[in-house]
mmCIF file of C-alpha atoms and ligand atoms in Angstrom:
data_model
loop_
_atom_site.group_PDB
_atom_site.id
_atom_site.type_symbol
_atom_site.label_atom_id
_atom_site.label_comp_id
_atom_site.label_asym_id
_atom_site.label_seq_id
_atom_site.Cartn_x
_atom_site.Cartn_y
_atom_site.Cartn_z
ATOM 1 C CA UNK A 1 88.485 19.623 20.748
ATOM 2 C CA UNK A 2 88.933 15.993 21.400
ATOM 3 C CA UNK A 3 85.996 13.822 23.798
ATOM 4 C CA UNK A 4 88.432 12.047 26.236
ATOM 5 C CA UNK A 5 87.304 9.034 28.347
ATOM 6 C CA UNK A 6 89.357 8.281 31.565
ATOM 7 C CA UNK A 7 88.820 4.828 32.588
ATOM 8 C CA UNK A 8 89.674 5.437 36.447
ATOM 9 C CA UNK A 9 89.522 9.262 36.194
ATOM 10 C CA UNK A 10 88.243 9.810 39.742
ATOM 11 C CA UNK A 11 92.011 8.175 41.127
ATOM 12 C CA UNK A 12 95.170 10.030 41.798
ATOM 13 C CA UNK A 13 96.902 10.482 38.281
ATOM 14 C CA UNK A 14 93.447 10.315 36.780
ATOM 15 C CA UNK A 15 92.091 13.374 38.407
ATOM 16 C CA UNK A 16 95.369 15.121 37.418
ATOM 17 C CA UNK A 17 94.113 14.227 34.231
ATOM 18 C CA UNK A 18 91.238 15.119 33.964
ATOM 19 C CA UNK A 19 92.182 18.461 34.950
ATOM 20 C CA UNK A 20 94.849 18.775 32.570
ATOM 21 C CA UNK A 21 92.552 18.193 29.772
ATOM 22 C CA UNK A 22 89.687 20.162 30.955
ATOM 23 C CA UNK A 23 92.318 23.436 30.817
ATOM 24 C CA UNK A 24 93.060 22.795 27.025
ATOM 25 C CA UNK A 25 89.861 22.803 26.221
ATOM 26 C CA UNK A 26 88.852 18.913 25.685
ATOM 27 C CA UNK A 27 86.151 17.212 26.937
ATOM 28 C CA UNK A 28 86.332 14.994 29.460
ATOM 29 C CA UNK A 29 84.180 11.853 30.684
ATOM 30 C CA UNK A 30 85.094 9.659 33.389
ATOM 31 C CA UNK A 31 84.095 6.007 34.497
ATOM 32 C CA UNK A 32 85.168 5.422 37.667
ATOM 33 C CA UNK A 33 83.610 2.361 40.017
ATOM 34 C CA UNK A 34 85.220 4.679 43.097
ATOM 35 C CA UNK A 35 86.781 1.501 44.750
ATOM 36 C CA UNK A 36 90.265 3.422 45.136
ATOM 37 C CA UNK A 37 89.200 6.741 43.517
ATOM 38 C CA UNK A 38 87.353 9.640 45.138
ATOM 39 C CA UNK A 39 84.657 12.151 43.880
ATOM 40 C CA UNK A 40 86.555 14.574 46.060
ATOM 41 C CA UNK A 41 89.085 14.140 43.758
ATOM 42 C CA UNK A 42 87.099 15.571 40.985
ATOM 43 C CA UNK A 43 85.766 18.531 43.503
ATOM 44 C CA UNK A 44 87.658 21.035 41.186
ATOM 45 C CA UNK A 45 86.016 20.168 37.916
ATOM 46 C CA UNK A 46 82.706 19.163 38.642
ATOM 47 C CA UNK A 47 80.994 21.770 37.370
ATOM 48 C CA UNK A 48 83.013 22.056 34.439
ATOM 49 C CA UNK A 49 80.461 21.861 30.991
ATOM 50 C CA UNK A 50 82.565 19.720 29.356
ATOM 51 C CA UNK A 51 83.257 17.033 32.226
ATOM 52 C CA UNK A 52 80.855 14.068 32.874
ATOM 53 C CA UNK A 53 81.280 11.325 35.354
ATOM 54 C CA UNK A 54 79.745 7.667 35.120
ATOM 55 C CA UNK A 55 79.780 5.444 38.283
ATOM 56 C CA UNK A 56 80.930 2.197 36.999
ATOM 57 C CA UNK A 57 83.368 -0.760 36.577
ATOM 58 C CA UNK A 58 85.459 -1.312 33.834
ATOM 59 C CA UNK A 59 84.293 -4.760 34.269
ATOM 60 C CA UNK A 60 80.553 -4.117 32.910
ATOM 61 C CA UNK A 61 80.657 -4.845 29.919
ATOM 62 C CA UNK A 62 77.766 -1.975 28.961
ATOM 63 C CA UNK A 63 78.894 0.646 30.613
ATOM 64 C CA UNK A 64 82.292 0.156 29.274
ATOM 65 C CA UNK A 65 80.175 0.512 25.461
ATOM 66 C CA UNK A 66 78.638 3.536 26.140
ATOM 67 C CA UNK A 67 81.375 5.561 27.527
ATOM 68 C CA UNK A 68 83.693 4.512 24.761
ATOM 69 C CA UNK A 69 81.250 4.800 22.174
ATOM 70 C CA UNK A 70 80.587 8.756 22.985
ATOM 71 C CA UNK A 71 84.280 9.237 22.571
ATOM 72 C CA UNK A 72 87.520 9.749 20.530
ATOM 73 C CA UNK A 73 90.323 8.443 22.651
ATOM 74 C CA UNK A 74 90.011 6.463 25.702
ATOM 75 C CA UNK A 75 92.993 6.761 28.399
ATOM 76 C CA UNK A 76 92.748 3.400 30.525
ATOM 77 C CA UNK A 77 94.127 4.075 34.298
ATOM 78 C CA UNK A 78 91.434 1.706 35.998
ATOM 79 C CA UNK A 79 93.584 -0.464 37.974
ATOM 80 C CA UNK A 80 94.061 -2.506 41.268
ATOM 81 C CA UNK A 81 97.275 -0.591 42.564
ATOM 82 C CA UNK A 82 99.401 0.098 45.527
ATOM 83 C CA UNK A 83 101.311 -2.843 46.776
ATOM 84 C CA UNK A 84 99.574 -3.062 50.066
ATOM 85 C CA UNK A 85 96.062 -3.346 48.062
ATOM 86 C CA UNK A 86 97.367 -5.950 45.956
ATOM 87 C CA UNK A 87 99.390 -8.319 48.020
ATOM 88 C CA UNK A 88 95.814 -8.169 50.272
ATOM 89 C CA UNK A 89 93.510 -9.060 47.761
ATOM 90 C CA UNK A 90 95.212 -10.354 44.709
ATOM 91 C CA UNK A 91 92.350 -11.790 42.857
ATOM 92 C CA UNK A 92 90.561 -8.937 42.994
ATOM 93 C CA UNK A 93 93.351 -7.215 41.534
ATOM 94 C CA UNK A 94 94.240 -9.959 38.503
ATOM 95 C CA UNK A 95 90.551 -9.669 37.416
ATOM 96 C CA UNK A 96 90.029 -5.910 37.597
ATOM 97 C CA UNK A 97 93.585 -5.944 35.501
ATOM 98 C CA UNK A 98 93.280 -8.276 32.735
ATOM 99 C CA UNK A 99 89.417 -8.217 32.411
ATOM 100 C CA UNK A 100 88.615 -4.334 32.415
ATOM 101 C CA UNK A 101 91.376 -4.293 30.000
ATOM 102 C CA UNK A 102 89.952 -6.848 27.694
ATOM 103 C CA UNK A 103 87.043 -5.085 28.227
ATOM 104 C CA UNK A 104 88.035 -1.464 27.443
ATOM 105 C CA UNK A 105 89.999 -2.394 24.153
ATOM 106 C CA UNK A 106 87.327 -4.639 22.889
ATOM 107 C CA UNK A 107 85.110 -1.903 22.917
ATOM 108 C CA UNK A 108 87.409 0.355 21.833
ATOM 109 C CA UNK A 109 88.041 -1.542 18.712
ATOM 110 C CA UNK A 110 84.582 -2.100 17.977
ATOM 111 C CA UNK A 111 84.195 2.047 17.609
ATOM 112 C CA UNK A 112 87.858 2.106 16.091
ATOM 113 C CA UNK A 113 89.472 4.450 18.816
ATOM 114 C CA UNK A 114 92.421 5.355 19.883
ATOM 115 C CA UNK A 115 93.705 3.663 23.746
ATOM 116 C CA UNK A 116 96.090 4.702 26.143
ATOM 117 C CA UNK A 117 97.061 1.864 28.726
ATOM 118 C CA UNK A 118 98.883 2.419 31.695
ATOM 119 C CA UNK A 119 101.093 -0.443 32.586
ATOM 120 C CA UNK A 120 104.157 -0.190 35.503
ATOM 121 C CA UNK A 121 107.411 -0.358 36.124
ATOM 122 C CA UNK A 122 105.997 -3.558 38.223
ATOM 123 C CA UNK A 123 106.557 -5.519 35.266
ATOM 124 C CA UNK A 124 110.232 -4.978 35.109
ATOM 125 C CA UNK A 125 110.055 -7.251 38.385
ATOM 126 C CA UNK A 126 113.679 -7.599 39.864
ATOM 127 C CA UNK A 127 115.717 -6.130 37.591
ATOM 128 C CA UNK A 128 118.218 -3.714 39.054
ATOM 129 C CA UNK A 129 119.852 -2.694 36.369
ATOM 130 C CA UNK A 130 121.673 0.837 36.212
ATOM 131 C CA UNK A 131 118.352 2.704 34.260
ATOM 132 C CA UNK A 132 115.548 0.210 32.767
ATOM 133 C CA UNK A 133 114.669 0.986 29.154
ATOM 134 C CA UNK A 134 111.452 -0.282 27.635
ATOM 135 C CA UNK A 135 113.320 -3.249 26.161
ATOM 136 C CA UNK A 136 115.229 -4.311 29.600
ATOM 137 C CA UNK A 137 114.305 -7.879 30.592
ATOM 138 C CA UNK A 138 111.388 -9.218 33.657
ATOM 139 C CA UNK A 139 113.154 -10.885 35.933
ATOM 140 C CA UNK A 140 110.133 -12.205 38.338
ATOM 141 C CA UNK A 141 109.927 -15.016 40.956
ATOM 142 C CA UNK A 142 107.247 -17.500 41.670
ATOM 143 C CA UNK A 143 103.509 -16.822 40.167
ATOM 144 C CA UNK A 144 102.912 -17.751 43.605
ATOM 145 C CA UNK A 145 103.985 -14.582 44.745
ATOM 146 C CA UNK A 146 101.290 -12.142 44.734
ATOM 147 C CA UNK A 147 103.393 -9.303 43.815
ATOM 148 C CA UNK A 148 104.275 -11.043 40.515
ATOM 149 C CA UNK A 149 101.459 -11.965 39.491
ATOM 150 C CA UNK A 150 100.420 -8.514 39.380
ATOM 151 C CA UNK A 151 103.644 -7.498 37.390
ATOM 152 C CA UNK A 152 102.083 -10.277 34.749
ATOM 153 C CA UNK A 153 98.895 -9.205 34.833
ATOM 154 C CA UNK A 154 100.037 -5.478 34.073
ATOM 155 C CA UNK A 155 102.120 -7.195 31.271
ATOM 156 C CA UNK A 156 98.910 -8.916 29.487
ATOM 157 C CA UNK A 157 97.772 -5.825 29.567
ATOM 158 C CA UNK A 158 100.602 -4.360 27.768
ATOM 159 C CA UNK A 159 100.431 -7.636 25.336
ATOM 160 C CA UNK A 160 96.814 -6.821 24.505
ATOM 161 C CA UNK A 161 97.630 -3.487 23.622
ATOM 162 C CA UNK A 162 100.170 -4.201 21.406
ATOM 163 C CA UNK A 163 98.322 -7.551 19.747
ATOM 164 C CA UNK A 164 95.515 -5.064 18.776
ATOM 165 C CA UNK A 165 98.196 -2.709 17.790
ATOM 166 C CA UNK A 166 99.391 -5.464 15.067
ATOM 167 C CA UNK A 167 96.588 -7.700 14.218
ATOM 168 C CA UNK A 168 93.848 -4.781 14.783
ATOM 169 C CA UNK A 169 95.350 -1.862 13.435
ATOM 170 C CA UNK A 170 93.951 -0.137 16.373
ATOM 171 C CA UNK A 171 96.508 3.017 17.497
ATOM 172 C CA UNK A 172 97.495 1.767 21.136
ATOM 173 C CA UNK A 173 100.152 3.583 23.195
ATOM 174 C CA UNK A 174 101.878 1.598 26.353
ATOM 175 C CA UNK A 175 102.856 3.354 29.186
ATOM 176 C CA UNK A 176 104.808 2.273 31.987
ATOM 177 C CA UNK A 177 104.482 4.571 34.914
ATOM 178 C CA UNK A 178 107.194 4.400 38.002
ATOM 179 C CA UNK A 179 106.628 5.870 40.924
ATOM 180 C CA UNK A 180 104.081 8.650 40.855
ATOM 181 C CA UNK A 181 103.577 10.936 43.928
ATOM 182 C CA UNK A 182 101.788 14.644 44.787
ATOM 183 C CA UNK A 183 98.547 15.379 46.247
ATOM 184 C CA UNK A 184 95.628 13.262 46.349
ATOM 185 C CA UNK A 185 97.798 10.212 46.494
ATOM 186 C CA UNK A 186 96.068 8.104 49.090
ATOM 187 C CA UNK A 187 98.162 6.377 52.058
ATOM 188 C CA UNK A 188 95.327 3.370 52.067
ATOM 189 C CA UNK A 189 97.185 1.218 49.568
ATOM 190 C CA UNK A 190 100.893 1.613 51.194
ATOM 191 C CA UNK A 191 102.571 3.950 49.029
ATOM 192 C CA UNK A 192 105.528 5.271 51.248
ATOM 193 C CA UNK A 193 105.683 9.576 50.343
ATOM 194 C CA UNK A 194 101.928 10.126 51.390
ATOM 195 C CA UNK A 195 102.487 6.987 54.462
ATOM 196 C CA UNK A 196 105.904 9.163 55.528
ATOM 197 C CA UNK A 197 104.036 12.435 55.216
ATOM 198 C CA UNK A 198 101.253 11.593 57.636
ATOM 199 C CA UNK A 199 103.361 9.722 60.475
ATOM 200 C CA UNK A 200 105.855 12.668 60.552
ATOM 201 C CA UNK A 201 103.199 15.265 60.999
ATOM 202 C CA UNK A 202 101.445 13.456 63.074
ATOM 203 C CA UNK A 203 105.074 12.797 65.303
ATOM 204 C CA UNK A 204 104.102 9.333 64.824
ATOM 205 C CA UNK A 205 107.591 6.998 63.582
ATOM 206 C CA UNK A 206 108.004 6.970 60.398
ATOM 207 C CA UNK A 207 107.831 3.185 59.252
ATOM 208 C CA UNK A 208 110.999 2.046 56.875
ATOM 209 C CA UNK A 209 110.246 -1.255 55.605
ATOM 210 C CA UNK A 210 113.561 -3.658 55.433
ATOM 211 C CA UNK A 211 116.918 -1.960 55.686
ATOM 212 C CA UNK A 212 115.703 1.167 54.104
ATOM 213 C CA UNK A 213 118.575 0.334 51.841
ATOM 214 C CA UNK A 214 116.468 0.012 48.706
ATOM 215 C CA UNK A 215 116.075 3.042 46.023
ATOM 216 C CA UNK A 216 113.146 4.128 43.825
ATOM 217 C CA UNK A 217 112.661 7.715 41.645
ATOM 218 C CA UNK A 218 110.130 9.719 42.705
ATOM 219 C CA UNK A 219 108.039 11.671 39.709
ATOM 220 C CA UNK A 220 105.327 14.264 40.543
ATOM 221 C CA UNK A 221 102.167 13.673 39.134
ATOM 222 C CA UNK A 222 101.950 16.764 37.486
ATOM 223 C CA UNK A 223 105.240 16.073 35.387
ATOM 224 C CA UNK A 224 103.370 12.672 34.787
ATOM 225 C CA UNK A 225 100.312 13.812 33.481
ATOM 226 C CA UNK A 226 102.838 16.433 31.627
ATOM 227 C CA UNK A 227 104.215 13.289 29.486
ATOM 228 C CA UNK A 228 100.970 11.469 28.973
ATOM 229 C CA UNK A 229 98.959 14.854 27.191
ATOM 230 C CA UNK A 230 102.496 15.429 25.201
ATOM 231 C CA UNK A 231 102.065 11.067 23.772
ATOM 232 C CA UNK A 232 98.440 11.712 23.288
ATOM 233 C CA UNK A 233 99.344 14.228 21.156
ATOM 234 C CA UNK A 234 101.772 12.614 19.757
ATOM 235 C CA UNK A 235 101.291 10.260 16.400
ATOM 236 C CA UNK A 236 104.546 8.402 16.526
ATOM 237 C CA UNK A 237 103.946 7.402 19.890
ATOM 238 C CA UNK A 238 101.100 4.931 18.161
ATOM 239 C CA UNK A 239 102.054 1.430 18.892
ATOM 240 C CA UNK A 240 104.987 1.592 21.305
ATOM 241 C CA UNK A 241 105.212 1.602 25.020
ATOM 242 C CA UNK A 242 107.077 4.407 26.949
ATOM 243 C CA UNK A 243 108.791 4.429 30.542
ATOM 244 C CA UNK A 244 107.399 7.620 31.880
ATOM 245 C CA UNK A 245 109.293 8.727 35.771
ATOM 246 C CA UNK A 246 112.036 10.545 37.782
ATOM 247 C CA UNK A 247 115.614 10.081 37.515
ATOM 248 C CA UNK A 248 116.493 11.451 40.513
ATOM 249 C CA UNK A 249 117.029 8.052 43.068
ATOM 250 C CA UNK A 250 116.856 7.954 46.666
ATOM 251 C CA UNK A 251 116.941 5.165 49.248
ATOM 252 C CA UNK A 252 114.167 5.026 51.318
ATOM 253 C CA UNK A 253 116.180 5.516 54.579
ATOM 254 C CA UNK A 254 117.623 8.945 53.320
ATOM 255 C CA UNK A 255 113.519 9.596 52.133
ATOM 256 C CA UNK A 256 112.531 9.038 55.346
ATOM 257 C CA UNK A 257 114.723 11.212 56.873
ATOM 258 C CA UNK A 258 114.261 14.203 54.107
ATOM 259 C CA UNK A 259 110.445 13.986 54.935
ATOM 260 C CA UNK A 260 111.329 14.304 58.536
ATOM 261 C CA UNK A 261 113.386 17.122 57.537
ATOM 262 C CA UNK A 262 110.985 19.060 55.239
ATOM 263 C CA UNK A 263 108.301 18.899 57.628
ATOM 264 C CA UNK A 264 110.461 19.716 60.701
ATOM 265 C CA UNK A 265 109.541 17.008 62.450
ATOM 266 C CA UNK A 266 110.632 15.122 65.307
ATOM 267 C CA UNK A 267 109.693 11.636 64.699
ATOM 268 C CA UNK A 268 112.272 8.970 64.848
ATOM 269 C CA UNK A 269 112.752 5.827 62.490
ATOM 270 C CA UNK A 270 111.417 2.745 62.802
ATOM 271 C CA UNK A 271 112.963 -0.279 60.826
ATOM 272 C CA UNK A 272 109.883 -3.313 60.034
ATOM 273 C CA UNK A 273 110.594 -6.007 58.445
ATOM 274 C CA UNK A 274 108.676 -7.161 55.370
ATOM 275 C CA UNK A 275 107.064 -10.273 56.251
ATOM 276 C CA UNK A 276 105.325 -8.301 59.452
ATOM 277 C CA UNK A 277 104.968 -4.899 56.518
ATOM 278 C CA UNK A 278 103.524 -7.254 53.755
ATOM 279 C CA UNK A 279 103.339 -10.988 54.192
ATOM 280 C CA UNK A 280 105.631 -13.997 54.669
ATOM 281 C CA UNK A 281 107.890 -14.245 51.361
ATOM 282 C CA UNK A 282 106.735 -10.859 50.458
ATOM 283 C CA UNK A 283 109.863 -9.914 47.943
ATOM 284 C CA UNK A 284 110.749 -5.890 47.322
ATOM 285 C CA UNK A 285 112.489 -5.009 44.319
ATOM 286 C CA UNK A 286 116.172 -3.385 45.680
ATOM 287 C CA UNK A 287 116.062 -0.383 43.202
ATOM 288 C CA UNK A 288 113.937 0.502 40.128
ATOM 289 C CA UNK A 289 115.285 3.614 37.942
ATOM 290 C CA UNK A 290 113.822 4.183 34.478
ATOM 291 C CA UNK A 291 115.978 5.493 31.033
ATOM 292 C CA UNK A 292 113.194 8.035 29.687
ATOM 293 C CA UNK A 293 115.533 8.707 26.706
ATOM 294 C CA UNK A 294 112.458 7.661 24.771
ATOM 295 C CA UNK A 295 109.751 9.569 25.795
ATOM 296 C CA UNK A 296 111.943 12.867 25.802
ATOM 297 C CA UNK A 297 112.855 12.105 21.889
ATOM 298 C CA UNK A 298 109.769 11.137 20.646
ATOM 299 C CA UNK A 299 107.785 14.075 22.986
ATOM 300 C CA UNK A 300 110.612 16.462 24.165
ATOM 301 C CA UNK A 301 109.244 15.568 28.086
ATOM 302 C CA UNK A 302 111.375 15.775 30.771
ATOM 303 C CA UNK A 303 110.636 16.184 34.507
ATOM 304 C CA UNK A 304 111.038 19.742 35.840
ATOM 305 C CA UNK A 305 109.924 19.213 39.176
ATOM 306 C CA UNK A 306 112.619 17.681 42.205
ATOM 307 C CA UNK A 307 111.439 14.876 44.843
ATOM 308 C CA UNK A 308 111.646 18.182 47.356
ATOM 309 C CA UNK A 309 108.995 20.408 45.317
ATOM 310 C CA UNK A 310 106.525 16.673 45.699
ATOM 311 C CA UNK A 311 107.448 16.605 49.124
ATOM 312 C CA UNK A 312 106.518 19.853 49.908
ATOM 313 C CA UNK A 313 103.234 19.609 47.896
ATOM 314 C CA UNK A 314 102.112 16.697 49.684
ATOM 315 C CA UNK A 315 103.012 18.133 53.019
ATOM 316 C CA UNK A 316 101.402 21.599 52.601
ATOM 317 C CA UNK A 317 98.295 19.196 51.382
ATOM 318 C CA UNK A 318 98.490 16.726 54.678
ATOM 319 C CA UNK A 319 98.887 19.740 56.917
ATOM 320 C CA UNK A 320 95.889 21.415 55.620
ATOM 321 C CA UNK A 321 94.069 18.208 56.113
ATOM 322 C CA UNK A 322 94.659 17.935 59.730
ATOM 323 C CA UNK A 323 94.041 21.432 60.407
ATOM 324 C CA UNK A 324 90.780 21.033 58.587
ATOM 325 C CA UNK A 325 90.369 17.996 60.983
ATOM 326 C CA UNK A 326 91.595 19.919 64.206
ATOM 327 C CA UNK A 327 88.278 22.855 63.296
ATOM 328 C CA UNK A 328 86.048 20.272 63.038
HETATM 329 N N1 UDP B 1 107.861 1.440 52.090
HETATM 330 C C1 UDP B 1 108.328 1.707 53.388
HETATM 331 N N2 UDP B 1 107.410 2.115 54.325
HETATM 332 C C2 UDP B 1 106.078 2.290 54.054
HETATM 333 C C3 UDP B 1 105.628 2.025 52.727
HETATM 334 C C4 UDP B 1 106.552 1.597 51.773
HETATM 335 O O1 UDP B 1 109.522 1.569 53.680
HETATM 336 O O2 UDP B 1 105.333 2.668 54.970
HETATM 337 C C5 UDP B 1 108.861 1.043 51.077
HETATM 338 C C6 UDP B 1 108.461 -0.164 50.224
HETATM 339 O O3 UDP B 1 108.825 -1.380 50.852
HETATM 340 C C7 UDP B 1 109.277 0.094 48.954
HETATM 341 C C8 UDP B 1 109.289 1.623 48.853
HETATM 342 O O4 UDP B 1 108.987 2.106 50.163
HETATM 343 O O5 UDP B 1 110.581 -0.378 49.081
HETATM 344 C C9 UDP B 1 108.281 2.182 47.871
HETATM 345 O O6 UDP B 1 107.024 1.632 48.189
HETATM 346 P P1 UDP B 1 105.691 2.002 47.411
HETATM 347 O O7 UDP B 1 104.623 1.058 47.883
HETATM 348 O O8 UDP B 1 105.418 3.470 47.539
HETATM 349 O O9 UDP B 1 106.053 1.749 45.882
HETATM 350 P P2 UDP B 1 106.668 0.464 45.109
HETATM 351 O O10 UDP B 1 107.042 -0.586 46.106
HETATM 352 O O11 UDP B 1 105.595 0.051 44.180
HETATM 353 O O12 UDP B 1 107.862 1.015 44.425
#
């Protein structure tokens, strides 16, 4: 049995997680300041004997040194994410990056334990190469640009990691996460499969930002979480950073019109462009496809599920929320 600490455990992936771990027996503690996160994400496992929850930032500095102290391995997921969140409030986001990480792994090498970060395929920035592997270049525009100075911030992160790595000693393991969708993803931040979801059941048009002409790979969070518990597990994975997502790519016209499809729908499109989306200058990255040769060699991982088994997860979840709604 290993004492897990999820730094952001009450979020999306984290609560997937948690879960996970709970199942195979581990225990499971969770700090969570619940500024994105949810305790009804956690509704499954809170009366679970091994699973403890902490309200708190990764930014204080003491509760950071208790939680990691009572542990083996921390799993740091804490983050300002969602593009939406981050183009809106972009200091918040570089400090709650870069400092909660400095944060976590100082106080995880004080107690000498093993860290998981989770970095993104944000920091690739505009490359559009074919498949991205975890040596492809950043290709970013201005720091002035609030979307890339997130992808930096993400990438300090992923420096820090590896500097303690090298000069510490300390077994770190990068992993850069593309996009990530199932249940519990919230459509606050702008992520566009739990966004699409709710405007086509609610016959509402579905909003495709740009020309709908740009591609990403969707990966269900289960599959996710899948890959992180197999490179936990997983001594050569000490020290090196992993791409971790779908292959399958889709534009997000064709998405848009799947969802509509898959949930029967009969909203139309409507096209937006990004500065009235985002903000003036706002710059979208045209495709963003991972190689996850790596993580299947070293781990044996590879997705199972399709983008159609996420979409209908999410929309058997968003249906049962508005009928939940309708009753009340
Ligand atoms: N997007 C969209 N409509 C929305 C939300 C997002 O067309 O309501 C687009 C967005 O511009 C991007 C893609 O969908 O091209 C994926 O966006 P998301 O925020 O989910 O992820 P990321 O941009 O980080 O890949």
């Amino acid at each position: 049995m290993v004492r897990y600490l999820i730094t952001g455990g009450a979020g999306f992936i984290g609560s997937h997680l948690v879960e996970a771990l709970l199942a195979r027996g581990d225990e499971v503690a969770v700090l969570d300041s619940l500024s994105t996160g949810r305790l009804s994400n956690l509704e499954a496992v809170r009366d679970h004997p091994a699973f403890s929850f902490t309200q708190g930032s990764v930014l204080d500095e003491l509760a950071v040194d208790q939680a990691v102290r009572d542990c083996d391995v921390v799993v740091h997921l804490a983050a300002a994410v969602g593009v939406k969140l981050i183009v809106e409030q972009p200091l918040y986001s570089l400090t709650t990056n870069i400092r909660g990480a400095i944060c976590v792994l100082e106080a995880a090498h004080r107690y000498r334990r093993k860290v998981m970060v989770a970095s993104s395929s944000e920091i690739y920035g505009k490359n559009n190469a074919d498949a991205l592997n975890e040596t492809s270049d950043r290709i970013l525009g201005s720091p002035a640009v609030a979307r890339w100075a997130y992808s930096t911030s993400k990438a300090v992160d992923e420096i820090l990691a590896y500097a303690y790595h090298r000069e510490r000693g300390m077994p770190t393991i990068v992993v850069r996460l593309f996009n990530t969708v199932g249940p519990r993803q919230s459509p606050a931040y702008g992520m566009v499969i739990p966004r699409f979801v709710r405007q086509a059941l609610a016959g509402e048009p579905l909003s495709v930002y740009g020309d709908g002409s740009q591609t990403r790979c969707f990966c269900h969070v289960a599959d996710v979480v899948d890959a992180l518990v197999r490179l936990l597990g997983e001594p050569r994975a000490e020290g090196d950073v992993f791409n971790v997502g779908s292959s399958e790519e889709i534009s997000i016209e064709e998405l848009a019109k799947l969802v509509i499809a898959r949930t029967g729908s009969s909203s139309e499109l409507v096209h937006l462009p990004y500065d009235v989306a985002y903000e003036a200058g706002f710059e979208d990255m045209a495709r963003r496809v991972p190689d996850v040769t790596k993580v299947g060699e070293v781990t044996g991982w590879k997705a199972k599920r399709h983008l159609v088994d996420v979409l209908d997860d999410v929309i058997a979840e968003v249906r049962a929320e508005y009928a939940l709604a309708r009753d009340i």
